[in-house]
PDB file of C-alpha atoms in Angstrom:
ATOM      1  CA  MET O 281      72.737 -44.223  34.231  1.00 52.00           C
ATOM      2  CA  SER O 282      69.901 -45.238  36.556  1.00 68.00           C
ATOM      3  CA  ALA O 283      67.343 -47.736  35.850  1.00 92.00           C
ATOM      4  CA  MET O 284      63.996 -46.614  34.725  1.00 95.00           C
ATOM      5  CA  HIS O 285      60.302 -47.708  35.759  1.00 96.00           C
ATOM      6  CA  LEU O 286      57.603 -46.878  33.351  1.00 97.00           C
ATOM      7  CA  ALA O 287      54.696 -44.938  35.076  1.00 97.00           C
ATOM      8  CA  GLN O 288      51.202 -44.952  33.372  1.00 98.00           C
ATOM      9  CA  LEU O 289      47.985 -43.193  34.236  1.00 97.00           C
ATOM     10  CA  ASN O 290      44.377 -44.007  32.639  1.00 96.00           C
ATOM     11  CA  ILE O 291      41.282 -42.535  33.087  1.00 96.00           C
ATOM     12  CA  ALA O 292      37.665 -43.426  32.174  1.00 95.00           C
ATOM     13  CA  HIS O 293      34.230 -41.445  32.853  1.00 96.00           C
ATOM     14  CA  MET O 294      31.950 -43.694  34.404  1.00 95.00           C
ATOM     15  CA  ARG O 295      28.295 -44.156  33.012  1.00 96.00           C
ATOM     16  CA  ALA O 296      26.792 -44.143  36.696  1.00 96.00           C
ATOM     17  CA  PRO O 297      27.952 -43.502  40.194  1.00 94.00           C
ATOM     18  CA  ILE O 298      30.648 -46.453  41.388  1.00 93.00           C
ATOM     19  CA  ASP O 299      27.959 -47.658  43.752  1.00 92.00           C
ATOM     20  CA  SER O 300      25.192 -47.992  41.305  1.00 96.00           C
ATOM     21  CA  PRO O 301      23.828 -51.258  40.197  1.00 97.00           C
ATOM     22  CA  GLU O 302      25.314 -50.414  36.469  1.00 97.00           C
ATOM     23  CA  LEU O 303      28.548 -50.693  37.744  1.00 96.00           C
ATOM     24  CA  ALA O 304      28.139 -53.641  40.250  1.00 96.00           C
ATOM     25  CA  GLU O 305      29.830 -56.115  37.914  1.00 96.00           C
ATOM     26  CA  PHE O 306      32.899 -54.008  37.414  1.00 96.00           C
ATOM     27  CA  VAL O 307      33.317 -53.189  40.990  1.00 94.00           C
ATOM     28  CA  ALA O 308      33.011 -57.063  41.607  1.00 95.00           C
ATOM     29  CA  LEU O 309      35.954 -57.552  39.032  1.00 95.00           C
ATOM     30  CA  LEU O 310      38.188 -54.826  40.732  1.00 93.00           C
ATOM     31  CA  GLU O 311      39.762 -57.114  43.459  1.00 92.00           C
ATOM     32  CA  PRO O 312      40.622 -59.984  40.980  1.00 95.00           C
ATOM     33  CA  ILE O 313      42.069 -57.767  38.213  1.00 95.00           C
ATOM     34  CA  ASN O 314      43.958 -55.653  40.804  1.00 93.00           C
ATOM     35  CA  ALA O 315      45.434 -58.662  42.317  1.00 94.00           C
ATOM     36  CA  LEU O 316      46.407 -59.833  39.163  1.00 96.00           C
ATOM     37  CA  ALA O 317      48.305 -56.677  38.436  1.00 96.00           C
ATOM     38  CA  ASP O 318      49.808 -56.829  41.892  1.00 95.00           C
ATOM     39  CA  ALA O 319      51.235 -60.375  40.842  1.00 97.00           C
ATOM     40  CA  ALA O 320      51.999 -59.540  37.200  1.00 98.00           C
ATOM     41  CA  PRO O 321      55.771 -59.971  36.132  1.00 97.00           C
ATOM     42  CA  GLY O 322      57.275 -56.352  36.159  1.00 97.00           C
ATOM     43  CA  PHE O 323      54.815 -54.643  38.242  1.00 98.00           C
ATOM     44  CA  VAL O 324      55.978 -51.972  40.638  1.00 97.00           C
ATOM     45  CA  TRP O 325      53.492 -50.021  42.294  1.00 96.00           C
ATOM     46  CA  ARG O 326      49.865 -48.698  42.067  1.00 95.00           C
ATOM     47  CA  LEU O 327      48.162 -45.844  43.726  1.00 92.00           C
ATOM     48  CA  LYS O 328      45.680 -47.516  46.110  1.00 88.00           C
ATOM     49  CA  GLU O 329      42.839 -45.886  48.162  1.00 84.00           C
ATOM     50  CA  SER O 330      42.850 -48.415  50.631  1.00 79.00           C
ATOM     51  CA  GLU O 331      45.036 -51.215  51.790  1.00 80.00           C
ATOM     52  CA  SER O 332      42.014 -53.424  53.255  1.00 77.00           C
ATOM     53  CA  ASP O 333      39.633 -52.688  50.641  1.00 74.00           C
ATOM     54  CA  PRO O 334      40.501 -53.989  47.236  1.00 68.00           C
ATOM     55  CA  THR O 335      37.381 -52.427  45.604  1.00 69.00           C
ATOM     56  CA  ALA O 336      38.078 -49.089  46.752  1.00 72.00           C
ATOM     57  CA  THR O 337      38.517 -46.621  43.999  1.00 77.00           C
ATOM     58  CA  VAL O 338      41.086 -43.646  44.232  1.00 80.00           C
ATOM     59  CA  GLN O 339      39.489 -40.428  45.413  1.00 77.00           C
ATOM     60  CA  HIS O 340      40.889 -37.312  43.780  1.00 82.00           C
ATOM     61  CA  GLU O 341      39.658 -33.714  42.807  1.00 79.00           C
ATOM     62  CA  TYR O 342      39.087 -34.448  39.164  1.00 80.00           C
ATOM     63  CA  GLY O 343      35.511 -35.352  39.070  1.00 79.00           C
ATOM     64  CA  ASP O 344      33.155 -37.517  40.552  1.00 82.00           C
ATOM     65  CA  TYR O 345      32.532 -39.824  37.630  1.00 92.00           C
ATOM     66  CA  LEU O 346      36.304 -40.079  36.726  1.00 92.00           C
ATOM     67  CA  LEU O 347      37.809 -43.437  37.521  1.00 93.00           C
ATOM     68  CA  ILE O 348      41.634 -43.171  37.942  1.00 93.00           C
ATOM     69  CA  ASN O 349      44.237 -46.162  37.390  1.00 94.00           C
ATOM     70  CA  PHE O 350      47.907 -44.865  38.143  1.00 95.00           C
ATOM     71  CA  SER O 351      50.696 -47.678  38.249  1.00 97.00           C
ATOM     72  CA  MET O 352      54.232 -48.061  37.456  1.00 97.00           C
ATOM     73  CA  TRP O 353      55.888 -51.204  35.754  1.00 98.00           C
ATOM     74  CA  GLU O 354      59.353 -52.181  34.820  1.00 97.00           C
ATOM     75  CA  SER O 355      58.986 -51.933  31.228  1.00 95.00           C
ATOM     76  CA  LEU O 356      56.719 -51.197  28.548  1.00 95.00           C
ATOM     77  CA  GLU O 357      56.461 -55.178  27.551  1.00 96.00           C
ATOM     78  CA  SER O 358      55.360 -55.869  31.337  1.00 97.00           C
ATOM     79  CA  LEU O 359      52.510 -53.246  31.390  1.00 97.00           C
ATOM     80  CA  TRP O 360      51.601 -54.736  27.914  1.00 97.00           C
ATOM     81  CA  ASN O 361      51.642 -58.307  28.702  1.00 97.00           C
ATOM     82  CA  TYR O 362      49.374 -57.506  31.808  1.00 97.00           C
ATOM     83  CA  VAL O 363      46.999 -55.380  29.656  1.00 96.00           C
ATOM     84  CA  TYR O 364      46.797 -57.668  26.536  1.00 96.00           C
ATOM     85  CA  ARG O 365      48.100 -61.063  27.336  1.00 97.00           C
ATOM     86  CA  SER O 366      46.287 -61.782  30.804  1.00 96.00           C
ATOM     87  CA  PRO O 367      42.494 -61.732  31.970  1.00 96.00           C
ATOM     88  CA  HIS O 368      42.680 -58.179  32.128  1.00 96.00           C
ATOM     89  CA  LEU O 369      41.916 -58.059  28.474  1.00 96.00           C
ATOM     90  CA  ASP O 370      38.515 -59.683  28.919  1.00 96.00           C
ATOM     91  CA  VAL O 371      37.647 -56.799  31.350  1.00 96.00           C
ATOM     92  CA  LEU O 372      39.130 -54.461  29.167  1.00 95.00           C
ATOM     93  CA  ARG O 373      36.816 -55.590  26.229  1.00 97.00           C
ATOM     94  CA  ARG O 374      33.766 -54.789  28.150  1.00 96.00           C
ATOM     95  CA  ARG O 375      34.838 -51.217  29.130  1.00 96.00           C
ATOM     96  CA  ARG O 376      31.832 -49.885  26.918  1.00 96.00           C
ATOM     97  CA  GLU O 377      29.488 -51.368  29.406  1.00 96.00           C
ATOM     98  CA  TRP O 378      30.737 -49.440  32.299  1.00 97.00           C
ATOM     99  CA  PHE O 379      32.593 -46.253  30.769  1.00 97.00           C
ATOM    100  CA  GLN O 380      31.767 -43.460  28.232  1.00 96.00           C
ATOM    101  CA  ARG O 381      33.689 -43.161  25.000  1.00 95.00           C
ATOM    102  CA  MET O 382      36.352 -40.357  25.360  1.00 92.00           C
ATOM    103  CA  ALA O 383      37.151 -38.262  22.183  1.00 93.00           C
ATOM    104  CA  GLU O 384      40.576 -37.511  23.603  1.00 94.00           C
ATOM    105  CA  PRO O 385      43.542 -39.655  24.941  1.00 95.00           C
ATOM    106  CA  ALA O 386      42.577 -41.300  28.145  1.00 95.00           C
ATOM    107  CA  MET O 387      45.910 -42.904  28.774  1.00 97.00           C
ATOM    108  CA  VAL O 388      49.606 -41.553  29.215  1.00 98.00           C
ATOM    109  CA  MET O 389      52.897 -43.207  29.934  1.00 97.00           C
ATOM    110  CA  TRP O 390      56.198 -41.829  30.668  1.00 97.00           C
ATOM    111  CA  TRP O 391      59.726 -42.932  32.413  1.00 96.00           C
ATOM    112  CA  VAL O 392      60.729 -42.003  35.804  1.00 96.00           C
ATOM    113  CA  PRO O 393      64.024 -43.056  37.673  1.00 95.00           C
ATOM    114  CA  GLU O 394      63.764 -46.351  39.532  1.00 94.00           C
ATOM    115  CA  GLY O 395      62.629 -45.209  43.118  1.00 93.00           C
ATOM    116  CA  THR O 396      60.610 -42.294  42.260  1.00 93.00           C
ATOM    117  CA  ILE O 397      56.696 -42.306  42.646  1.00 94.00           C
ATOM    118  CA  PRO O 398      55.275 -39.507  40.583  1.00 94.00           C
ATOM    119  CA  THR O 399      52.194 -37.886  41.991  1.00 94.00           C
ATOM    120  CA  LEU O 400      48.703 -37.852  40.427  1.00 94.00           C
ATOM    121  CA  ALA O 401      48.910 -34.352  39.770  1.00 95.00           C
ATOM    122  CA  GLU O 402      51.945 -35.031  37.650  1.00 96.00           C
ATOM    123  CA  GLY O 403      50.054 -37.745  35.920  1.00 96.00           C
ATOM    124  CA  MET O 404      47.310 -35.618  34.930  1.00 95.00           C
ATOM    125  CA  ARG O 405      49.630 -32.988  33.971  1.00 97.00           C
ATOM    126  CA  ARG O 406      51.218 -35.383  31.536  1.00 97.00           C
ATOM    127  CA  LEU O 407      47.961 -36.288  30.283  1.00 97.00           C
ATOM    128  CA  GLU O 408      46.857 -32.830  29.489  1.00 97.00           C
ATOM    129  CA  ARG O 409      50.583 -32.471  27.823  1.00 97.00           C
ATOM    130  CA  LEU O 410      49.910 -35.484  25.407  1.00 97.00           C
ATOM    131  CA  ARG O 411      46.255 -34.085  24.803  1.00 97.00           C
ATOM    132  CA  THR O 412      47.797 -30.491  23.885  1.00 97.00           C
ATOM    133  CA  GLU O 413      51.166 -31.081  22.541  1.00 96.00           C
ATOM    134  CA  GLY O 414      51.004 -34.917  21.126  1.00 96.00           C
ATOM    135  CA  PRO O 415      53.235 -37.766  22.085  1.00 96.00           C
ATOM    136  CA  SER O 416      56.888 -36.957  23.246  1.00 95.00           C
ATOM    137  CA  PRO O 417      59.236 -38.670  25.679  1.00 94.00           C
ATOM    138  CA  GLU O 418      57.479 -36.836  28.424  1.00 95.00           C
ATOM    139  CA  ALA O 419      53.969 -38.162  27.564  1.00 97.00           C
ATOM    140  CA  PHE O 420      53.110 -40.990  25.236  1.00 97.00           C
ATOM    141  CA  THR O 421      51.001 -44.119  24.288  1.00 95.00           C
ATOM    142  CA  TYR O 422      51.657 -47.230  22.979  1.00 93.00           C
ATOM    143  CA  LYS O 423      51.041 -46.192  19.428  1.00 92.00           C
ATOM    144  CA  ASP O 424      53.929 -43.637  20.000  1.00 92.00           C
ATOM    145  CA  ALA O 425      56.154 -44.987  22.698  1.00 90.00           C
ATOM    146  CA  TYR O 426      59.726 -43.831  23.562  1.00 91.00           C
ATOM    147  CA  ASP O 427      62.144 -45.927  25.077  1.00 86.00           C
ATOM    148  CA  SER O 428      63.890 -45.300  28.682  1.00 80.00           C
ATOM    149  CA  SER O 429      66.958 -44.150  27.239  1.00 68.00           C
ATOM    150  CA  GLU O 430      65.190 -41.234  25.563  1.00 63.00           C
ATOM    151  CA  ALA O 431      63.570 -40.213  28.816  1.00 58.00           C
ATOM    152  CA  ALA O 432      66.911 -40.591  30.969  1.00 50.00           C
ATOM    153  CA  ASN O 433      68.406 -37.639  29.483  1.00 53.00           C
ATOM    154  CA  LEU O 434      65.458 -35.253  30.354  1.00 54.00           C
ATOM    155  CA  PRO O 435      65.818 -32.500  32.842  1.00 49.00           C
ATOM    156  CA  ALA O 436      63.295 -34.212  35.147  1.00 47.00           C
ATOM    157  CA  ALA O 437      65.119 -37.413  35.062  1.00 45.00           C
ATOM    158  CA  ALA O 438      68.543 -35.796  35.755  1.00 40.00           C
ATOM    159  CA  GLU O 439      66.979 -33.731  38.621  1.00 44.00           C
ATOM    160  CA  ALA O 440      65.408 -36.827  40.308  1.00 43.00           C
ATOM    161  CA  ARG O 441      68.870 -38.601  40.254  1.00 38.00           C
ATOM    162  CA  LYS O 442      70.394 -35.830  42.163  1.00 39.00           C
TER     163      LYS O 442
END
């Protein structure tokens, strides 16, 4: 069985346009926080809008005020350590300054075979699946996490290994 990586997608609805004064402090934090993620133990990949502009946010078709973070990690533990045991936590604690509260899940995780890069569309489908069907090996949260062995036997993982 091949190794699995953890894909994670999280979204946030900005309180104002990304170039507004209300979000200026958040935008200033993007470069150091993204650099911290890129250097974190267990980090594999993240979707970037630009290789040359570390403050560029991912452009997409899901709404002008929707900010997207999409990345992959070697394990649930490596993602947890970055999110909750690094300076990222200080930024996370301030999220209400820049983003609206969401009534439904804003983050989803799932396992993918090592070497596979999922698409943003797949991530959005998995988030919608989590919202409509609840947690499963195909779409889960920290609270209801599944380990990679449960996902390795799913049809999508078997198809990716072919």
